[in-house]
CSV table of C-alpha atoms and ligand atoms in Angstrom, one decimal:
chain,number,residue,atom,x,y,z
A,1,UNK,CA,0.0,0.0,0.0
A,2,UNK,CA,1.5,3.5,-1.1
A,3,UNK,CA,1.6,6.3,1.4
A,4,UNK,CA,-0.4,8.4,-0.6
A,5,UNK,CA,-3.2,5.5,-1.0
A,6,UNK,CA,-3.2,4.9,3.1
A,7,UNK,CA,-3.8,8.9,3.3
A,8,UNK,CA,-6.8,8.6,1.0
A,9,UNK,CA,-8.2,5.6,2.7
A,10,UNK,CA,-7.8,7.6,6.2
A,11,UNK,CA,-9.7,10.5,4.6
A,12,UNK,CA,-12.4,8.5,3.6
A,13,UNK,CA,-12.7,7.0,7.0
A,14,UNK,CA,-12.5,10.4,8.3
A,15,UNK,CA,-15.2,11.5,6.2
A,16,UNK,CA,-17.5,8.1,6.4
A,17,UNK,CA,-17.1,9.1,10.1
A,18,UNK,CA,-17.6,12.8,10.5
A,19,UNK,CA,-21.3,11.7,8.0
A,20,UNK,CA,-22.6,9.4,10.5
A,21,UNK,CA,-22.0,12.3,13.2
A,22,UNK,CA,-24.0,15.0,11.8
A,23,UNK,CA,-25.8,16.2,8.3
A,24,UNK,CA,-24.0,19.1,6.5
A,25,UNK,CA,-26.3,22.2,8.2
A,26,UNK,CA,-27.7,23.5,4.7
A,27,UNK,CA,-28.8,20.0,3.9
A,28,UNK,CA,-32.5,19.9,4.2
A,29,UNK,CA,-33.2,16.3,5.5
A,30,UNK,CA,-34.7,14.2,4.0
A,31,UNK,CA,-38.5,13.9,6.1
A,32,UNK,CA,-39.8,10.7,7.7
A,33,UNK,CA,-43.0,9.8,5.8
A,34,UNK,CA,-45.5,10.8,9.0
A,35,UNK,CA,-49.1,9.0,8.9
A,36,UNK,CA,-51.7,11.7,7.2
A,37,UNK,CA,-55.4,11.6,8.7
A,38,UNK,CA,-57.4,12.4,6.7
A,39,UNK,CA,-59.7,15.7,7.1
A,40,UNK,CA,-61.7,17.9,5.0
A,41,UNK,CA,-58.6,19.3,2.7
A,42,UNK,CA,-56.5,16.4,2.8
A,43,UNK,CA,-56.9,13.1,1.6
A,44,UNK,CA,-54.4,10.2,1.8
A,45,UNK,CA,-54.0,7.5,-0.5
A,46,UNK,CA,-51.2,5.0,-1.8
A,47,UNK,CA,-50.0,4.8,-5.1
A,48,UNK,CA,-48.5,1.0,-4.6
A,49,UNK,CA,-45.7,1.6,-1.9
A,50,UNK,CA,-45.5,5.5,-2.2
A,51,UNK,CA,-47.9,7.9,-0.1
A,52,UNK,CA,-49.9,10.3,-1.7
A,53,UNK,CA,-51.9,13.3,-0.6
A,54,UNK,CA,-54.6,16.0,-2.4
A,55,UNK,CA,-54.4,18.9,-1.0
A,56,UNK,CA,-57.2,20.9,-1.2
A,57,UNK,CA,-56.5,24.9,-2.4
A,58,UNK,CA,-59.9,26.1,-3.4
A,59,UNK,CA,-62.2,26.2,-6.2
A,60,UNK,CA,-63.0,28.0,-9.1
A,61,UNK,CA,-66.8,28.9,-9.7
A,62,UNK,CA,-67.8,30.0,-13.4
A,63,UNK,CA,-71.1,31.6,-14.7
A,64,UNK,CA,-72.9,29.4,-17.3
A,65,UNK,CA,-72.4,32.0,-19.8
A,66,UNK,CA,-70.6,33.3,-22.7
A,67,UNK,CA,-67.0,34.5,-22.2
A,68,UNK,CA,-67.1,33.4,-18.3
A,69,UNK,CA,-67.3,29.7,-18.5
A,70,UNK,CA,-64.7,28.2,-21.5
A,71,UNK,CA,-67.5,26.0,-22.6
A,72,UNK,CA,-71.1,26.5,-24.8
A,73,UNK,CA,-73.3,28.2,-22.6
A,74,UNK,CA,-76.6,25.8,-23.9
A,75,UNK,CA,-74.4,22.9,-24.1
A,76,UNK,CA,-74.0,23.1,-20.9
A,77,UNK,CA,-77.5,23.4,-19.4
A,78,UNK,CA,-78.7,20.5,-21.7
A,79,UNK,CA,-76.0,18.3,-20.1
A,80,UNK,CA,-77.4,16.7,-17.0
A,81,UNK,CA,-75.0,17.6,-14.0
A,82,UNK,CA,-72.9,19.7,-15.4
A,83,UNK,CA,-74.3,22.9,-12.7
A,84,UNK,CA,-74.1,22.8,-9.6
A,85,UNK,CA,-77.4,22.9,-7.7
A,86,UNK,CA,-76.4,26.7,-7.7
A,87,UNK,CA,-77.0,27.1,-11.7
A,88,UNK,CA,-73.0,27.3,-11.8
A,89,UNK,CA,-70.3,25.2,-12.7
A,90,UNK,CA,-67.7,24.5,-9.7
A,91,UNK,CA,-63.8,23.2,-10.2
A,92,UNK,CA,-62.1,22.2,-7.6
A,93,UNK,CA,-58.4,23.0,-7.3
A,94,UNK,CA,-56.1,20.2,-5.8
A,95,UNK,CA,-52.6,20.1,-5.8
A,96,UNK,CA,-50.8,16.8,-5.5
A,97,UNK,CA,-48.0,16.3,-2.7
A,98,UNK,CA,-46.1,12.5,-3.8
A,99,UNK,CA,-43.4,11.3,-1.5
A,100,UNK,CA,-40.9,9.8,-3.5
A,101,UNK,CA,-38.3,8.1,-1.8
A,102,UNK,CA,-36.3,11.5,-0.5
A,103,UNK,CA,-38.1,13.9,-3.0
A,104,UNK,CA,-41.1,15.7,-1.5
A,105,UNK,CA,-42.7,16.0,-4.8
A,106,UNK,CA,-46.0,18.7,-5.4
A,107,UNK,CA,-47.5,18.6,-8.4
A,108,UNK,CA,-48.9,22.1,-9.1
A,109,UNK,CA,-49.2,24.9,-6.8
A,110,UNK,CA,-52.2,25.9,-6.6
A,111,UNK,CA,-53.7,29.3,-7.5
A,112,UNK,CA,-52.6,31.6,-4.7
A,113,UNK,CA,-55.8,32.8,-4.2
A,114,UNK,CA,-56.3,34.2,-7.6
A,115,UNK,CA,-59.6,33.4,-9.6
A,116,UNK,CA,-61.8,33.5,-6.8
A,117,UNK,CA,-60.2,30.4,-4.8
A,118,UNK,CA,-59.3,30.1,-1.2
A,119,UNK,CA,-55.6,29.7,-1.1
A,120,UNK,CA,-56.1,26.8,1.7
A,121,UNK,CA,-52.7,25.1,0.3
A,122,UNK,CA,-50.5,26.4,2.9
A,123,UNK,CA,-52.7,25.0,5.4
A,124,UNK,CA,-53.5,21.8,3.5
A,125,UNK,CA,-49.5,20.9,3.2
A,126,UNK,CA,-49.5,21.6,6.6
A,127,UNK,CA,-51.7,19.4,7.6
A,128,UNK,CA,-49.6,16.4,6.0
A,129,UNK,CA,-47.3,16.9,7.5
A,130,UNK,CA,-45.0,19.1,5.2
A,131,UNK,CA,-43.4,22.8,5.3
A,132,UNK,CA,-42.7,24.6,2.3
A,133,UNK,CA,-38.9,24.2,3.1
A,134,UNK,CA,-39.2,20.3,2.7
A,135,UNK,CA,-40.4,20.3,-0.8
A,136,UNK,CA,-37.8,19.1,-3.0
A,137,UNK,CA,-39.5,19.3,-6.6
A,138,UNK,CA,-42.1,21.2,-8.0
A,139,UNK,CA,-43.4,19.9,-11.0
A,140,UNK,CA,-46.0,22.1,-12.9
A,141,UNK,CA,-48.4,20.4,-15.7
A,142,UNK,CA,-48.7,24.1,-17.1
A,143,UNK,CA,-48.4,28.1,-16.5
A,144,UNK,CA,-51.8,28.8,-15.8
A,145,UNK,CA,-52.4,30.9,-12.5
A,146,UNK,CA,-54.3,28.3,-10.8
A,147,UNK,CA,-51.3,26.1,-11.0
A,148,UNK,CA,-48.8,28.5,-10.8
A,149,UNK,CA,-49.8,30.9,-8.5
A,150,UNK,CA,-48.9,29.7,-5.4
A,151,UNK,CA,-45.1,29.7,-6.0
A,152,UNK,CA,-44.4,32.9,-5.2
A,153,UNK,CA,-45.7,35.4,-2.5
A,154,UNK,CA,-45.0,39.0,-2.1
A,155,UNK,CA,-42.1,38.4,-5.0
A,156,UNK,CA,-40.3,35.6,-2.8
A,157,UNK,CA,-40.4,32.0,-3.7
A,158,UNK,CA,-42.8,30.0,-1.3
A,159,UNK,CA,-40.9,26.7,-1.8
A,160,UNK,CA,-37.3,28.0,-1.0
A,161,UNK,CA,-35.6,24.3,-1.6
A,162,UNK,CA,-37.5,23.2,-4.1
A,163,UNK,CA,-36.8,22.3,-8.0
A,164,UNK,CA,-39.5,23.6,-10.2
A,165,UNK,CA,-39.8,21.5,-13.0
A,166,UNK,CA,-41.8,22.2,-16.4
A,167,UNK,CA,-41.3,21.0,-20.4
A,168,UNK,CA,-38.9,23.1,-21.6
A,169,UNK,CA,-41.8,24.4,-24.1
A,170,UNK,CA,-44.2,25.2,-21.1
A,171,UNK,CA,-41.1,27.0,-19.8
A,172,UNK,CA,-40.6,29.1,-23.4
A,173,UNK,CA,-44.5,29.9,-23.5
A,174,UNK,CA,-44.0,31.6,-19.8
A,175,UNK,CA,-41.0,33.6,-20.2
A,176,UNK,CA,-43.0,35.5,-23.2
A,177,UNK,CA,-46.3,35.9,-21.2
A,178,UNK,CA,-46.8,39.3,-20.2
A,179,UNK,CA,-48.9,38.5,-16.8
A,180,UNK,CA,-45.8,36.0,-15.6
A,181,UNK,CA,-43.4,38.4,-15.8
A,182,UNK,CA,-43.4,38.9,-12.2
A,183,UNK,CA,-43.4,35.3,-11.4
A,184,UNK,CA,-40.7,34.8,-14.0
A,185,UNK,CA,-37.6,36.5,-12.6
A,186,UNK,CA,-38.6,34.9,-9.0
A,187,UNK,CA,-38.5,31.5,-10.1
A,188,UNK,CA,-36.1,31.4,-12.9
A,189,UNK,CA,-33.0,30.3,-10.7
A,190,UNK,CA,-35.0,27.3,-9.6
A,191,UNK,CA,-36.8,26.0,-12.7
A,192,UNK,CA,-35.2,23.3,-14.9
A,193,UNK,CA,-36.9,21.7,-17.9
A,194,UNK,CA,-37.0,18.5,-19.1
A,195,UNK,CA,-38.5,17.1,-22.3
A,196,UNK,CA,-41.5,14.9,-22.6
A,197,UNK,CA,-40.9,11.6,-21.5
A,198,UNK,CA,-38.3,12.0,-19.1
A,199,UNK,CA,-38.0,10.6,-15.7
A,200,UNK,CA,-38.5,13.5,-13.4
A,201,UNK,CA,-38.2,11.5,-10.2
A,202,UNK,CA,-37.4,7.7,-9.5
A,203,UNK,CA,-41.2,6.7,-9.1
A,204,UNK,CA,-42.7,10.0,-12.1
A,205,UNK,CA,-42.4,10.3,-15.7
A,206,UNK,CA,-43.4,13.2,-17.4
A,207,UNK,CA,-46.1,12.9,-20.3
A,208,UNK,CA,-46.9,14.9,-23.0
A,209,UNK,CA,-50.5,15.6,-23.2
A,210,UNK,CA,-50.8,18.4,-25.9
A,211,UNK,CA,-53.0,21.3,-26.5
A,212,UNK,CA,-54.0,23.4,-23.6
A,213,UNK,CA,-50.6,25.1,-23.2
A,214,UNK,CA,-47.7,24.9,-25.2
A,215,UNK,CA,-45.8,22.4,-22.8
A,216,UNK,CA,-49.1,20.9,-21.4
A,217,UNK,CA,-47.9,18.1,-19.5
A,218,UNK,CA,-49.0,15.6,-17.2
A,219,UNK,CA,-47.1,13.0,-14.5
A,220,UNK,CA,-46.9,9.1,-14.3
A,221,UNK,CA,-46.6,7.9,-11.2
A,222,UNK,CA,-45.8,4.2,-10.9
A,223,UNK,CA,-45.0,1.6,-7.7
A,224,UNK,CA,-44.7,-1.7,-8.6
A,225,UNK,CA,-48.2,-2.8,-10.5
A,226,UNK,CA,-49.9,0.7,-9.0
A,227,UNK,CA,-50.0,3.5,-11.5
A,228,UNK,CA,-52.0,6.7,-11.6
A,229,UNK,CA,-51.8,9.5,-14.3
A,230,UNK,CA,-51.9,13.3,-13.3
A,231,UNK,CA,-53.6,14.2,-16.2
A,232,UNK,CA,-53.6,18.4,-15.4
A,233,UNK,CA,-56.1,20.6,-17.5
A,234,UNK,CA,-56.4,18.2,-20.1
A,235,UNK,CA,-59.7,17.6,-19.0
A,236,UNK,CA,-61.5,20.4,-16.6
A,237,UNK,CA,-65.2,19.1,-15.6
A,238,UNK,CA,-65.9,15.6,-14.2
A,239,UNK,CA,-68.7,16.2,-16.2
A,240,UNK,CA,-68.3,18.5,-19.5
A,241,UNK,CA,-65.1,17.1,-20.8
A,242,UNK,CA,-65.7,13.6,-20.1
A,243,UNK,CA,-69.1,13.0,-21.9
A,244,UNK,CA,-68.4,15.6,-24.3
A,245,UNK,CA,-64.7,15.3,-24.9
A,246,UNK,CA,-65.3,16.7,-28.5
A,247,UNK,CA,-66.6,20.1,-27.0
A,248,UNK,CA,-64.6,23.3,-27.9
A,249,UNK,CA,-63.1,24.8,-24.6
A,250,UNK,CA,-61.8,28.2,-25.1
A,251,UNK,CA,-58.6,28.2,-22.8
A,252,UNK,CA,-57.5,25.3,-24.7
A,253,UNK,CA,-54.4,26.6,-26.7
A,254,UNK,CA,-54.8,24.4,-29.7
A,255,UNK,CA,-58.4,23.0,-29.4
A,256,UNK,CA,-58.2,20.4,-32.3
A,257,UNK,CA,-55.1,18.8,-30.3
A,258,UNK,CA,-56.8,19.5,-26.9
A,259,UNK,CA,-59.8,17.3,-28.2
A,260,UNK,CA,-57.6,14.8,-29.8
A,261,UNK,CA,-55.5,14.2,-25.8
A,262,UNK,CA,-59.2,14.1,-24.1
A,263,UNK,CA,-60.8,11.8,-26.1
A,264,UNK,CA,-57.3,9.3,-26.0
A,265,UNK,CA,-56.8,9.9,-22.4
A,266,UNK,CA,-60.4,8.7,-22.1
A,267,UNK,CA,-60.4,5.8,-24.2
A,268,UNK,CA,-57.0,4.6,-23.0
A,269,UNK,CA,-57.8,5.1,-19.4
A,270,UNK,CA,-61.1,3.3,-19.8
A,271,UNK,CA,-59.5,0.1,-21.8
A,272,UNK,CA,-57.1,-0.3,-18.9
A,273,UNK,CA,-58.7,1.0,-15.8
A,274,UNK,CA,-56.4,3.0,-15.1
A,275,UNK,CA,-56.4,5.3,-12.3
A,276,UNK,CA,-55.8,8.9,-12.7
A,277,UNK,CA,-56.1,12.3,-10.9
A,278,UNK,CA,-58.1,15.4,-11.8
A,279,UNK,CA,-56.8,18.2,-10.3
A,280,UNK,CA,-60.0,20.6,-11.2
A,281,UNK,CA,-62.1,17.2,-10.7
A,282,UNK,CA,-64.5,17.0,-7.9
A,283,UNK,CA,-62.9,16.7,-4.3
A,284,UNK,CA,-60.2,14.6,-4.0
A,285,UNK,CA,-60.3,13.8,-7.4
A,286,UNK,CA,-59.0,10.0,-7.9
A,287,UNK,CA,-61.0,8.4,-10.3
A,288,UNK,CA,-61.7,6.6,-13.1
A,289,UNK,CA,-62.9,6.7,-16.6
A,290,UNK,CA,-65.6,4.3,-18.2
A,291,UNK,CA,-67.1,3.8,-21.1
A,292,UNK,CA,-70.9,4.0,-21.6
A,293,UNK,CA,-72.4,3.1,-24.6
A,294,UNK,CA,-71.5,6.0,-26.8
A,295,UNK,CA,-69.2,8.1,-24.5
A,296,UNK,CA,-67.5,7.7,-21.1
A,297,UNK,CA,-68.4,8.7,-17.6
A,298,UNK,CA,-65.9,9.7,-14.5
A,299,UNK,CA,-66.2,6.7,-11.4
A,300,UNK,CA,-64.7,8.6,-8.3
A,301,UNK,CA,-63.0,6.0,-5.9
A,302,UNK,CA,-65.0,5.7,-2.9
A,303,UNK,CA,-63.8,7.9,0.1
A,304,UNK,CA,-63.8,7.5,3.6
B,401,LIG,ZN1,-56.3,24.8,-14.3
C-alpha cells in the first residue's frame, strides 16, 4: 500500500465518520413519511408503496355563460349535472403532494388565491405533515395561474428548496407571457426543464398531453403494478369534458389537439382501468374513466 493511497483511505474513513456524526447544516433532511389523517382538505391515498396526498387549495366557480365559462353556454345546461345545484359550474383545485423516496414531490401549486379560490394550500401541506422548506420538486403540468400561483408570495419563492420542473416548451410559453413576468424572474433560478418523457423522479415520468398550453404536460406515477396518471387541464369538468370530450373549450391553446388528448386519455384510461387524478375534478379527485355506450363517464374511488 503507497503512502499516498493509506492517506486517501484515512480521509475516507474520516469523512465516512464525520457523515454518521452530523448532516451538513444546509442539507435539508430528507423527512420521515408521517401518517396523514385524513380531514376535510387532505386526503391520503397509496400509489402502490409511495404515499400520496390531495391537497385541497380552493375552487374555481364559473357563470354558465358566454365569455365566463370556456364552454357553450346551452351545451352546458342540456348536459345533466354539469351545474351545480347553484346554476354554476364549480372546479375544484387540488394540488398533489407525492413522497418519493427523499423527494417531496407537489405537483402544481395551486392558485394563490387568484380566480376566486381560497388559497387553503398552505394550510392543506400543513396538515400532511409538510413545510414549504421540505419540498424538493415542483413539478408544474402548465403556466396557468391556478397552477402557478402559489409559487411565489409577495415576490419571494414560497418553496425555497425546491426544484421547479416544467417542459422546456411550457417554460418558453412563460417567459414570453406578459402576466408571468413577475413570477418569472422569482423562479427562474430554480426552474429546470426537461422534455417529454423524461424521468423526473425515481417513481414520475413526465407525459406529453398536448394542447391546452404549449408544454401541457401531465405526470406518471408508478409503484410496482400501482400507477396513476396526473392528467392536469387536459380535461377540466368531471362532467363537460368527459361526456363531451369533442366540446370546444376556449382556454384550450390548440383546441383540435386538446380534443384529440381528451378523447385518447379517455379511451386509453377506460380500456385499462387505469387510475388517474383530476386536479379541477371533484374533491379529491382520484378516479376513473368508463365507457358508456357512446361516451364515457368519471367513477370517483369511494372515500372514507
Ligand atoms: Zn387549471
Amino acid at each position: 500500500m503507497t503512502t499516498t493511497f493509506r492517506m486517501a483511505a484515512a480521509g475516507l474513513m474520516l469523512s465516512a465518520i464525520l457523515a454518521g456524526c452530523s448532516q451538513p447544516a444546509d442539507k435539508p433532511e430528507a423527512p420521515a413519511a408521517p401518517a396523514v389523517v385524513a380531514t376535510a382538505d387532505t386526503h391520503p391515498f397509496r400509489i402502490g408503496e409511495l404515499q400520496a396526498v390531495a391537497l385541497r387549495d380552493g375552487e374555481i366557480v364559473l357563470e354558465n355563460a358566454a365569455g365566463a365559462s370556456p364552454w357553450d353556454a346551452a351545451e352546458v345546461s342540456e348536459l345533466p349535472g354539469a351545474l351545480a345545484a347553484d346554476g354554476r359550474i364549480h372546479l375544484s383545485v387540488q394540488p398533489l403532494l407525492v413522497r418519493d423516496g427523499e423527494h417531496v414531490v407537489l405537483i402544481d401549486t395551486g392558485a394563490g388565491g387568484q380566480m376566486g379560490t381560497q388559497n387553503k394550500l398552505q394550510g392543506s401541506l400543513t396538515a400532511a405533515g409538510v413545510q414549504p422548506g421540505q419540498v424538493t420538486d415542483i413539478l408544474i403540468s402548465h403556466a396557468h395561474g391556478d397552477h402557478v400561483g402559489g409559487l411565489v408570495a409577495n415576490g419571494a419563492l414560497v418553496f425555497p428548496n425546491a426544484a421547479i420542473r416544467m417542459s422546456a416548451d411550457e417554460w418558453t410559453a412563460m417567459r414570453a407571457d406578459p402576466e408571468a413576468a413577475a413570477v418569472v424572474p422569482v423562479i427562474a433560478p430554480k426552474v429546470q426543464t426537461f422534455a417529454s418523457g423524461a424521468q423526473v423522479t425515481p417513481s414520475i415520468t413526465a407525459i406529453a398531453l398536448n394542447g391546452h398550453t404549449p408544454g401541457h404536460t401531465g405526470y406518471e406515477i408508478v409503484s410496482g403494478e400501482d400507477r396513476l396518471l396526473y392528467f392536469g387541464d387536459a380535461l377540466h369538468s368531471a362532467v363537460i369534458s368527459v361526456q363531451r370530450p369533442e366540446a370546444v373549450n376556449a382556454w384550450d391553446f390548440n383546441s383540435d389537439a386538446a380534443i384529440a388528448t381528451r378523447q385518447n386519455l379517455l379511451e386509453r384510461g377506460a380500456t385499462q382501468s387505469l387510475r388517474v387524478y383530476g386536479v379541477h375534478f371533484p374533491w379529491p379527485g382520484v378516479g376513473r374513466f368508463q365507457k358508456r355506450e357512446e361516451t364515457f363517464v368519471w367513477a370517483p374511488d369511494a372515500t372514507r
